[in-house]
């Protein structure tokens, strides 16, 4: 089964413009095209695009995504480099999650203690 760009955009909840931009950046060397130049998407293409969107939304640079895809799609695919890139990115995302979790704990603490802090300020002002 094949899909149009609008079907892929809807399926992945991204814009057509995003898909076109990624294509322009060389992230879809695997895509086939019709005689008139329209992109033809297969299920495996959609899986790649979903990965690309995931990597981009978690902070991976376009140039690094391009390198990863090149490593995976070349005739002499470089599996070790691709896996290492994904593992390094995973570590960076995990670190970011930990930092956000710490920030969330700080916010929760303030939510819990803000009423008593406010009460102390009001009591000081009224004395």
mmCIF file of C-alpha atoms in Angstrom:
data_model
loop_
_atom_site.group_PDB
_atom_site.id
_atom_site.type_symbol
_atom_site.label_atom_id
_atom_site.label_comp_id
_atom_site.label_asym_id
_atom_site.label_seq_id
_atom_site.Cartn_x
_atom_site.Cartn_y
_atom_site.Cartn_z
ATOM 1 C CA UNK A 1 0.000 0.000 0.000
ATOM 2 C CA UNK A 2 1.213 3.507 -0.787
ATOM 3 C CA UNK A 3 0.322 6.877 0.696
ATOM 4 C CA UNK A 4 0.286 10.489 -0.423
ATOM 5 C CA UNK A 5 2.121 13.222 1.429
ATOM 6 C CA UNK A 6 -1.140 14.488 2.936
ATOM 7 C CA UNK A 7 -2.040 11.009 4.181
ATOM 8 C CA UNK A 8 1.390 10.634 5.785
ATOM 9 C CA UNK A 9 1.165 14.081 7.361
ATOM 10 C CA UNK A 10 -2.218 13.238 8.853
ATOM 11 C CA UNK A 11 -1.090 9.797 10.008
ATOM 12 C CA UNK A 12 1.994 11.197 11.772
ATOM 13 C CA UNK A 13 0.353 14.421 12.930
ATOM 14 C CA UNK A 14 2.893 16.641 11.180
ATOM 15 C CA UNK A 15 2.482 19.228 8.481
ATOM 16 C CA UNK A 16 3.028 18.638 4.795
ATOM 17 C CA UNK A 17 5.555 21.467 4.981
ATOM 18 C CA UNK A 18 7.552 19.558 7.602
ATOM 19 C CA UNK A 19 7.717 16.491 5.372
ATOM 20 C CA UNK A 20 8.745 18.600 2.386
ATOM 21 C CA UNK A 21 11.417 20.347 4.484
ATOM 22 C CA UNK A 22 12.856 17.036 5.679
ATOM 23 C CA UNK A 23 12.880 15.804 2.092
ATOM 24 C CA UNK A 24 14.653 18.986 0.947
ATOM 25 C CA UNK A 25 17.233 18.418 3.706
ATOM 26 C CA UNK A 26 18.042 15.001 2.253
ATOM 27 C CA UNK A 27 16.432 12.920 4.988
ATOM 28 C CA UNK A 28 14.407 10.731 2.595
ATOM 29 C CA UNK A 29 16.881 9.154 0.166
ATOM 30 C CA UNK A 30 14.672 6.068 0.192
ATOM 31 C CA UNK A 31 11.520 7.699 -1.237
ATOM 32 C CA UNK A 32 10.203 6.754 -4.626
ATOM 33 C CA UNK A 33 8.489 9.271 -6.885
ATOM 34 C CA UNK A 34 5.898 9.127 -9.593
ATOM 35 C CA UNK A 35 6.759 10.120 -13.160
ATOM 36 C CA UNK A 36 5.405 13.589 -12.370
ATOM 37 C CA UNK A 37 7.647 13.894 -9.287
ATOM 38 C CA UNK A 38 5.091 13.275 -6.533
ATOM 39 C CA UNK A 39 6.423 11.433 -3.511
ATOM 40 C CA UNK A 40 5.234 7.865 -2.964
ATOM 41 C CA UNK A 41 5.265 6.696 0.656
ATOM 42 C CA UNK A 42 5.246 3.047 1.734
ATOM 43 C CA UNK A 43 4.760 1.729 5.288
ATOM 44 C CA UNK A 44 8.519 1.434 5.844
ATOM 45 C CA UNK A 45 8.950 5.051 4.696
ATOM 46 C CA UNK A 46 6.380 6.155 7.260
ATOM 47 C CA UNK A 47 8.289 4.295 9.977
ATOM 48 C CA UNK A 48 11.474 6.155 8.992
ATOM 49 C CA UNK A 49 9.671 9.492 8.942
ATOM 50 C CA UNK A 50 8.210 8.765 12.368
ATOM 51 C CA UNK A 51 11.734 8.074 13.672
ATOM 52 C CA UNK A 52 13.017 11.274 12.057
ATOM 53 C CA UNK A 53 10.216 13.291 13.697
ATOM 54 C CA UNK A 54 10.957 11.632 17.041
ATOM 55 C CA UNK A 55 14.668 12.386 16.825
ATOM 56 C CA UNK A 56 14.064 15.972 15.740
ATOM 57 C CA UNK A 57 11.504 16.611 18.487
ATOM 58 C CA UNK A 58 13.954 15.284 21.078
ATOM 59 C CA UNK A 59 16.681 17.654 19.961
ATOM 60 C CA UNK A 60 18.766 15.800 17.396
ATOM 61 C CA UNK A 61 20.199 18.120 14.766
ATOM 62 C CA UNK A 62 19.152 17.687 11.116
ATOM 63 C CA UNK A 63 22.781 17.078 10.096
ATOM 64 C CA UNK A 64 23.052 14.251 12.635
ATOM 65 C CA UNK A 65 19.770 12.720 11.486
ATOM 66 C CA UNK A 66 21.048 12.891 7.912
ATOM 67 C CA UNK A 67 24.269 11.128 8.958
ATOM 68 C CA UNK A 68 22.284 8.443 10.778
ATOM 69 C CA UNK A 69 20.099 7.836 7.724
ATOM 70 C CA UNK A 70 23.109 7.752 5.425
ATOM 71 C CA UNK A 71 24.743 5.195 7.728
ATOM 72 C CA UNK A 72 21.611 3.036 7.595
ATOM 73 C CA UNK A 73 20.807 3.298 3.909
ATOM 74 C CA UNK A 74 24.202 3.069 2.222
ATOM 75 C CA UNK A 75 25.109 -0.144 0.453
ATOM 76 C CA UNK A 76 27.807 -0.679 3.059
ATOM 77 C CA UNK A 77 25.517 0.205 5.968
ATOM 78 C CA UNK A 78 27.415 1.185 9.099
ATOM 79 C CA UNK A 79 25.295 -0.408 11.804
ATOM 80 C CA UNK A 80 27.727 0.243 14.663
ATOM 81 C CA UNK A 81 27.857 3.984 13.987
ATOM 82 C CA UNK A 82 24.077 4.182 13.681
ATOM 83 C CA UNK A 83 23.519 2.310 16.929
ATOM 84 C CA UNK A 84 26.083 4.458 18.724
ATOM 85 C CA UNK A 85 24.396 7.631 17.489
ATOM 86 C CA UNK A 86 21.026 6.392 18.765
ATOM 87 C CA UNK A 87 22.478 5.325 22.124
ATOM 88 C CA UNK A 88 24.217 8.683 22.567
ATOM 89 C CA UNK A 89 20.995 10.501 21.727
ATOM 90 C CA UNK A 90 19.072 8.298 24.144
ATOM 91 C CA UNK A 91 21.507 9.248 26.935
ATOM 92 C CA UNK A 92 21.034 12.942 26.144
ATOM 93 C CA UNK A 93 17.241 12.570 26.183
ATOM 94 C CA UNK A 94 17.394 10.659 29.484
ATOM 95 C CA UNK A 95 19.517 13.423 31.007
ATOM 96 C CA UNK A 96 17.018 16.013 29.823
ATOM 97 C CA UNK A 97 14.165 13.986 31.343
ATOM 98 C CA UNK A 98 16.026 13.859 34.669
ATOM 99 C CA UNK A 99 16.547 17.632 34.587
ATOM 100 C CA UNK A 100 12.886 18.235 33.795
ATOM 101 C CA UNK A 101 11.874 15.814 36.562
ATOM 102 C CA UNK A 102 13.984 17.808 39.026
ATOM 103 C CA UNK A 103 12.315 21.034 37.861
ATOM 104 C CA UNK A 104 8.920 19.406 38.267
ATOM 105 C CA UNK A 105 9.808 18.413 41.836
ATOM 106 C CA UNK A 106 10.766 22.027 42.548
ATOM 107 C CA UNK A 107 7.432 23.247 41.170
ATOM 108 C CA UNK A 108 5.542 20.617 43.208
ATOM 109 C CA UNK A 109 7.401 21.742 46.337
ATOM 110 C CA UNK A 110 6.439 25.354 45.725
ATOM 111 C CA UNK A 111 2.821 24.406 45.096
ATOM 112 C CA UNK A 112 2.745 22.470 48.353
ATOM 113 C CA UNK A 113 4.441 25.173 50.441
ATOM 114 C CA UNK A 114 3.261 28.371 48.783
ATOM 115 C CA UNK A 115 0.116 28.715 50.937
ATOM 116 C CA UNK A 116 2.107 28.645 54.177
ATOM 117 C CA UNK A 117 4.744 30.995 52.718
ATOM 118 C CA UNK A 118 1.974 33.358 51.717
ATOM 119 C CA UNK A 119 0.415 33.063 55.173
ATOM 120 C CA UNK A 120 3.724 34.018 56.833
ATOM 121 C CA UNK A 121 4.052 37.067 54.576
ATOM 122 C CA UNK A 122 0.507 38.176 55.313
ATOM 123 C CA UNK A 123 0.973 37.651 59.052
ATOM 124 C CA UNK A 124 4.232 39.629 59.043
ATOM 125 C CA UNK A 125 2.567 42.504 57.199
ATOM 126 C CA UNK A 126 -0.341 42.615 59.650
ATOM 127 C CA UNK A 127 1.924 42.680 62.763
#
